[in-house]
Short mmCIF file of C-alpha atoms in Angstrom, two decimals:
data_model
loop_
_atom_site.label_atom_id
_atom_site.label_comp_id
_atom_site.label_asym_id
_atom_site.label_seq_id
_atom_site.Cartn_x
_atom_site.Cartn_y
_atom_site.Cartn_z
CA MET A 1 40.82 -18.48 -0.61
CA LEU A 2 39.34 -20.10 -3.82
CA PHE A 3 35.93 -19.74 -2.18
CA PHE A 4 36.17 -15.92 -1.33
CA PHE A 5 37.80 -15.57 -5.17
CA LEU A 6 34.86 -17.92 -6.47
CA THR A 7 32.36 -15.78 -4.45
CA ILE A 8 32.67 -12.05 -6.57
CA PRO A 9 31.66 -13.22 -9.25
CA THR A 10 28.22 -14.39 -7.32
CA ALA A 11 28.31 -11.77 -4.65
CA PHE A 12 28.09 -8.87 -7.88
CA ILE A 13 25.09 -10.48 -9.60
CA LEU A 14 23.21 -10.89 -6.55
CA LYS A 15 23.68 -8.11 -5.03
CA ASP A 16 20.28 -6.24 -5.33
CA ASP A 17 21.49 -2.48 -6.70
CA ILE A 18 20.60 -1.24 -9.94
CA ASN A 19 18.39 1.44 -8.26
CA SER A 20 20.70 2.34 -5.14
CA TYR A 21 21.36 5.41 -4.53
CA ALA A 22 23.91 4.61 -2.57
CA ARG A 23 25.79 2.65 -5.61
CA ILE A 24 25.07 5.61 -7.89
CA LEU A 25 25.88 8.87 -5.13
CA MET A 26 29.75 7.07 -4.67
CA HIS A 27 30.37 6.98 -8.48
CA GLU A 28 30.16 10.09 -8.13
CA PHE A 29 30.76 10.68 -5.16
CA TYR A 30 34.90 9.49 -7.12
CA ASN A 31 33.92 11.16 -9.89
CA GLN A 32 34.76 15.07 -9.16
CA ASP A 33 36.60 17.21 -10.67
CA ASN A 34 36.82 18.43 -6.87
CA ILE A 35 34.74 19.41 -3.87
CA ASP A 36 34.77 22.55 -1.96
CA ILE A 37 31.65 21.80 0.90
CA LEU A 38 30.67 18.62 1.78
CA TYR A 39 27.78 16.94 3.54
CA CYS A 40 28.36 14.31 5.71
CA GLY A 41 25.60 12.52 8.02
CA ALA A 42 22.09 9.77 6.99
CA SER A 43 19.55 9.88 4.87
CA HIS A 44 19.07 13.50 5.71
CA VAL A 45 21.47 14.53 4.17
CA SER A 46 20.78 12.46 1.05
CA HIS A 47 16.87 13.33 1.60
CA GLY A 48 17.99 17.38 3.42
CA ILE A 49 20.14 18.83 1.19
CA THR A 50 20.05 19.54 -2.52
CA PRO A 51 23.90 20.26 -4.24
CA VAL A 52 22.50 21.71 -7.66
CA LEU A 53 20.27 24.10 -5.94
CA ALA A 54 23.64 24.89 -3.42
CA ASP A 55 26.13 25.40 -6.02
CA LYS A 56 23.75 28.31 -7.66
CA ILE A 57 23.48 30.44 -4.32
CA ASN A 58 27.13 29.84 -3.36
CA GLY A 59 29.97 29.07 -6.46
CA LYS A 60 31.16 25.88 -4.95
CA ASN A 61 31.45 22.08 -5.96
CA ASN A 62 28.73 21.02 -2.63
CA PHE A 63 28.44 17.03 -2.77
CA SER A 64 25.54 15.26 -0.28
CA THR A 65 27.22 12.16 1.31
CA GLY A 66 24.75 10.58 3.17
CA THR A 67 23.31 7.41 2.44
CA ALA A 68 20.38 5.37 4.44
CA SER A 69 21.00 4.94 8.21
CA GLN A 70 24.57 6.08 7.63
CA THR A 71 26.51 5.29 11.08
CA ILE A 72 28.61 7.60 12.18
CA GLU A 73 31.93 5.35 12.08
CA GLY A 74 30.57 5.37 8.19
CA THR A 75 30.41 9.38 7.93
CA TYR A 76 34.08 8.95 9.39
CA ALA A 77 35.83 6.86 6.66
CA ILE A 78 33.72 9.14 3.80
CA LEU A 79 35.08 11.72 5.33
CA ARG A 80 38.13 10.35 5.16
CA GLN A 81 38.65 9.02 1.88
CA ALA A 82 37.52 12.37 0.74
CA VAL A 83 40.39 14.69 2.60
CA LYS A 84 42.27 12.10 0.14
CA LEU A 85 40.82 12.84 -3.13
CA TYR A 86 40.05 16.14 -2.56
CA LYS A 87 41.10 19.70 -1.21
CA VAL A 88 37.61 20.17 1.00
CA GLU A 89 36.78 23.44 2.59
CA LYS A 90 34.05 23.06 4.74
CA VAL A 91 32.42 20.27 6.14
CA PHE A 92 28.39 20.41 7.38
CA MET A 93 28.02 17.59 9.39
CA GLU A 94 24.47 16.24 10.59
CA MET A 95 23.55 15.19 13.97
CA ASP A 96 20.88 13.05 13.50
CA PHE A 97 19.49 11.87 16.96
CA ALA A 98 18.78 8.45 15.40
CA VAL A 99 22.23 8.23 14.60
CA SER A 100 23.55 9.47 17.70
CA THR A 101 21.31 7.01 19.45
CA LYS A 102 22.85 3.64 17.64
CA SER A 103 24.07 1.06 19.55
CA ALA A 104 27.70 0.53 20.22
CA LYS A 105 29.66 -1.96 18.96
CA ASN A 106 30.19 -5.03 20.55
CA SER A 107 25.72 -5.53 20.73
CA ARG A 108 25.55 -4.82 17.80
CA SER A 109 24.31 -7.16 15.25
CA GLY A 110 22.85 -5.11 12.02
CA PHE A 111 25.28 -3.46 9.84
CA SER A 112 23.16 -2.98 6.57
CA ALA A 113 23.84 0.64 6.86
CA ASP A 114 27.60 0.27 7.01
CA TYR A 115 27.75 -2.33 3.88
CA LEU A 116 26.28 0.43 1.33
CA VAL A 117 29.13 2.10 2.76
CA SER A 118 32.22 -0.45 2.62
CA ASP A 119 30.81 -2.11 -0.31
CA TYR A 120 31.66 1.40 -2.34
CA MET A 121 34.98 2.22 -0.24
CA LYS A 122 37.30 2.06 -2.62
CA ASP A 123 40.14 2.68 -0.74
CA PRO A 124 41.61 -0.54 1.00
CA GLU A 125 42.95 1.04 3.96
CA ILE A 126 40.12 3.27 4.90
CA LYS A 127 37.64 0.32 4.31
CA LEU A 128 39.49 -2.11 6.94
CA GLU A 129 39.66 0.49 9.48
CA PHE A 130 35.91 1.10 9.61
CA LEU A 131 34.59 -2.76 8.79
CA THR A 132 36.87 -3.47 12.42
CA SER A 133 35.21 -0.45 13.79
CA ILE A 134 31.72 -1.51 13.81
CA SER A 135 31.48 -4.32 15.51
CA LYS A 136 33.08 -7.44 17.79
CA PRO A 137 35.38 -9.35 15.42
CA ASN A 138 33.02 -12.51 15.04
CA TYR A 139 31.68 -10.39 12.73
CA TYR A 140 34.72 -10.41 10.66
CA ILE A 141 34.29 -13.31 8.91
CA ASN A 142 30.78 -11.84 7.30
CA HIS A 143 32.38 -7.99 6.66
CA ILE A 144 35.60 -9.65 4.86
CA LEU A 145 33.14 -11.85 2.53
CA PRO A 146 31.85 -10.71 -0.32
CA ILE A 147 28.35 -12.71 0.56
CA GLY A 148 26.33 -12.82 3.78
CA LYS A 149 24.02 -11.61 5.75
CA ASP A 150 22.68 -7.73 5.45
CA LYS A 151 24.87 -8.14 1.79
CA HIS A 152 21.88 -6.86 -0.42
CA MET A 153 21.48 -10.01 -2.09
CA THR A 154 18.37 -10.82 -3.62
CA LEU A 155 17.36 -15.02 -4.95
CA ASN A 156 14.09 -13.18 -6.74
CA PRO A 157 14.82 -14.70 -10.36
CA VAL A 158 13.26 -11.66 -12.00
CA LYS A 159 15.70 -8.63 -10.43
CA ILE A 160 18.77 -11.42 -10.92
CA VAL A 161 18.09 -11.87 -15.09
CA LYS A 162 17.43 -7.66 -15.03
CA LYS A 163 20.48 -7.20 -13.44
CA ILE A 164 21.82 -9.70 -16.39
CA LYS A 165 20.76 -8.05 -18.60
CA SER A 166 21.76 -4.65 -17.21
CA ILE A 167 25.04 -6.05 -16.85
CA VAL A 168 25.22 -6.71 -20.33
CA SER A 169 23.30 -3.91 -22.56
CA GLY A 170 25.66 -1.67 -20.88
CA ASP A 171 22.81 -0.12 -18.03
CA TYR A 172 23.95 -1.28 -15.43
CA TYR A 173 27.72 1.25 -16.15
CA SER A 174 25.01 4.52 -17.14
CA TYR A 175 24.13 4.56 -13.29
CA VAL A 176 20.73 6.19 -14.01
CA TYR A 177 18.72 6.17 -10.82
CA ILE A 178 15.18 5.02 -11.92
CA SER A 179 12.21 5.30 -9.08
CA ASP A 180 8.27 5.67 -9.46
CA ASN A 181 8.32 7.50 -6.44
CA SER A 182 11.33 9.37 -5.80
CA GLU A 183 14.41 10.84 -8.26
CA TYR A 184 17.62 11.52 -7.83
CA ASP A 185 18.72 15.03 -7.83
CA GLY A 186 22.82 14.60 -8.45
CA LYS A 187 25.79 15.30 -5.94
CA GLY A 188 23.46 12.46 -3.43
CA CYS A 189 20.41 14.07 -2.50
CA VAL A 190 17.61 12.11 -3.64
CA LEU A 191 13.93 14.16 -4.37
CA ASP A 192 11.01 12.35 -2.46
CA LEU A 193 7.64 13.03 -5.05
CA ASN A 194 4.89 11.53 -2.78
CA TYR A 195 4.23 14.13 0.19
CA ILE A 196 2.11 14.92 3.18
CA GLU A 197 -0.92 16.44 2.03
CA ASN A 198 -1.84 19.54 4.37
CA GLY A 199 -4.05 18.86 7.10
CA THR A 200 -3.66 15.03 6.81
CA PHE A 201 -0.62 14.28 9.01
CA SER A 202 -0.93 11.88 11.47
CA ASN A 203 1.38 9.30 13.15
CA ASN A 204 0.22 5.91 14.36
CA VAL A 205 3.50 4.72 16.05
CA ILE A 206 4.44 5.63 18.94
CA GLU A 207 8.00 5.39 18.90
CA GLY A 208 9.13 7.42 22.87
CA LYS A 209 11.73 9.63 24.31
CA ILE A 210 14.93 9.72 22.25
CA ASN A 211 17.47 7.65 24.38
CA LEU A 212 20.15 9.87 24.96
CA ALA A 213 21.50 6.95 27.06
CA ASN A 214 22.49 5.31 24.15
CA ILE A 215 24.71 7.55 22.79
CA SER A 216 27.96 5.74 23.92
CA ASP A 217 31.67 7.20 24.27
CA GLU A 218 32.16 5.66 20.17
CA TYR A 219 30.25 7.75 19.16
CA LYS A 220 31.69 10.81 20.80
CA GLU A 221 35.31 9.52 20.12
CA THR A 222 34.30 9.66 16.43
CA ILE A 223 33.13 12.31 16.73
CA ASP A 224 36.42 14.15 17.39
CA LYS A 225 37.81 11.63 15.55
CA ILE A 226 36.33 13.98 12.48
CA ILE A 227 37.42 17.54 14.67
CA LYS A 228 40.50 15.99 14.38
CA LEU A 229 40.33 15.00 10.71
CA CYS A 230 39.27 18.18 9.86
CA LYS A 231 41.75 20.21 11.69
CA GLU A 232 44.34 18.27 10.19
CA ASN A 233 43.66 19.19 7.15
CA ASN A 234 42.23 23.23 7.55
CA ILE A 235 38.44 21.71 7.03
CA GLU A 236 35.88 24.18 8.60
CA LEU A 237 33.92 21.99 10.56
CA ILE A 238 30.09 22.95 10.76
CA PHE A 239 27.25 21.15 12.90
CA TYR A 240 24.06 21.26 12.87
CA SER A 241 20.93 19.32 12.57
CA MET A 242 17.99 18.74 9.10
CA PRO A 243 14.28 20.07 10.05
CA CYS A 244 12.10 17.56 10.98
CA SER A 245 8.08 17.75 11.41
CA ASP A 246 6.44 18.75 14.79
CA TYR A 247 4.38 15.84 14.85
CA TYR A 248 7.52 13.52 15.29
CA LEU A 249 9.62 15.83 17.47
CA ALA A 250 6.50 16.30 19.58
CA GLU A 251 6.35 12.78 20.03
CA LYS A 252 9.38 12.07 20.71
CA GLY A 253 8.70 14.14 24.22
CA ASN A 254 12.35 15.25 25.30
CA TYR A 255 14.22 16.52 22.16
CA ASP A 256 14.98 19.85 23.64
CA ASP A 257 17.37 17.35 26.34
CA TYR A 258 19.08 16.00 23.06
CA TYR A 259 19.70 20.09 21.63
CA ASP A 260 20.95 20.13 24.92
CA LEU A 261 23.13 17.41 24.97
CA CYS A 262 24.36 18.19 21.27
CA ARG A 263 25.17 22.18 22.10
CA ASN A 264 26.91 21.16 25.27
CA PHE A 265 29.34 18.46 23.67
CA LEU A 266 30.25 20.96 20.95
CA SER A 267 30.64 24.33 22.35
CA GLU A 268 33.01 22.17 25.20
CA ARG A 269 35.20 21.30 21.68
CA GLY A 270 34.53 24.87 20.48
CA PHE A 271 31.74 24.55 18.15
CA ALA A 272 28.94 26.05 17.64
CA TYR A 273 25.08 23.62 17.58
CA TYR A 274 22.72 24.89 14.31
CA ASP A 275 19.58 23.03 14.99
CA PHE A 276 17.27 23.90 12.20
CA ASN A 277 14.99 22.29 14.35
CA LEU A 278 14.77 25.62 16.10
CA ALA A 279 14.62 27.82 13.23
CA ASN A 280 12.52 31.36 13.55
CA GLU A 281 9.32 30.61 11.42
CA LYS A 282 10.02 33.92 9.91
CA TYR A 283 13.27 32.95 8.21
CA LEU A 284 11.40 28.74 7.79
CA LYS A 285 7.68 28.03 7.83
CA LEU A 286 7.36 24.42 6.89
CA GLU A 287 3.48 23.37 6.40
CA ASP A 288 3.05 18.97 5.82
CA SER A 289 3.30 19.16 2.05
CA ASP A 290 7.56 20.14 2.40
CA PHE A 291 7.27 16.88 3.64
CA SER A 292 7.54 13.10 2.40
CA ASP A 293 7.31 11.12 6.02
CA ASP A 294 7.46 12.60 9.78
CA ASN A 295 10.94 12.83 9.77
CA HIS A 296 12.11 13.88 5.65
CA LEU A 297 11.59 16.67 3.59
CA SER A 298 9.67 15.94 0.17
CA LYS A 299 10.77 17.08 -2.74
CA LYS A 300 9.93 20.69 -2.37
CA GLY A 301 11.15 20.63 1.14
CA VAL A 302 13.87 19.98 0.58
CA TYR A 303 14.50 22.62 -1.87
CA LYS A 304 12.65 25.42 0.21
CA TRP A 305 14.88 24.44 3.17
CA THR A 306 17.68 24.39 1.15
CA GLN A 307 18.09 28.72 -0.17
CA VAL A 308 17.06 28.89 3.52
CA PHE A 309 19.85 27.21 5.23
CA CYS A 310 22.73 28.02 2.75
CA ASP A 311 21.09 32.42 2.65
CA TYR A 312 22.25 31.87 6.40
CA PHE A 313 25.19 30.54 5.74
CA PHE A 314 26.79 31.79 2.80
CA THR A 315 24.73 34.83 1.72
CA GLN A 316 23.28 36.56 4.95
CA ASN A 317 24.62 37.60 7.83
CA LYS A 318 22.04 36.96 10.97
CA SER A 319 23.53 36.46 13.84
CA GLN A 320 22.52 32.81 15.07
CA ASN A 321 20.08 34.08 18.13
CA ASP A 322 17.86 35.46 15.39
CA MET A 323 17.58 33.15 13.42
CA PHE A 324 17.31 30.27 16.34
CA TYR A 325 15.42 30.02 18.73
CA SER A 326 17.50 29.03 22.78
CA SER A 327 15.04 25.70 22.59
CA TYR A 328 12.13 23.67 21.00
CA ALA A 329 9.98 24.25 23.95
CA GLU A 330 10.72 28.06 23.32
CA LYS A 331 8.65 27.37 19.54
CA THR A 332 6.47 25.26 20.59
#
């Protein structure tokens, strides 16, 4: 017990989080008057929807809760915290296949993404249930201790001194995001300033097909928990996917298999699935410069897609059949 308490100040000093957008996002998350519309998922949320623009379009208070590589368990935990704090009206759940195909807890050994969530989770009950849901019991000690593997620590003396200075000066508590290649747009949105020049898209890494067999029963069960939580709190729940580049999806080769799996799974539960990778070009036409990499939007792309997204869900009256192709193969 003494060791635990001694590691708390050590962990605080060594944590490399001065410019962590997760820390800034969660600080802002806890300081809203209310959150009307919540966007849930991983980096396709934080680098996808800009709530600043969405606020202007739908007249509500929007907030994005995506952290890097956020697992479905992390999404569920944040959603539980949001429901406990605010009267949420609507939740948009992003269905990134990179998240859905993450390993089940019995075969996981890395928890860097999970600690981005747990580090800033204030409710002790939600935090404990989250940490026990992500792995086998033999990792629980690492989960609970302030220091440990994947805890985002640094031993770089320059970074440590910089953090101490920021704490002493008070800059650390101003929650300002500083980066050379991105900027924080507020309410959980990070805008990538780098972009791909039109006509220069290329890919030198072959990741292979989407491993549909990796979509675990635990993932599906957590989706069901999200559905149940929203129903119990009279929250409208909408499932969607952010558009990625055609270079990324074509390289996968089996995107329609994933789309069909999601559509059927959600249809069985009474939900539609809105996949903007299948959006008709007359409503959404993305070019190379709208991307910062093959599956994340640039600043220009975020604003372009947020406008289209909000027009579809909040202002225009287009049918799903008009807005979307029936398959990615049909679109291409």
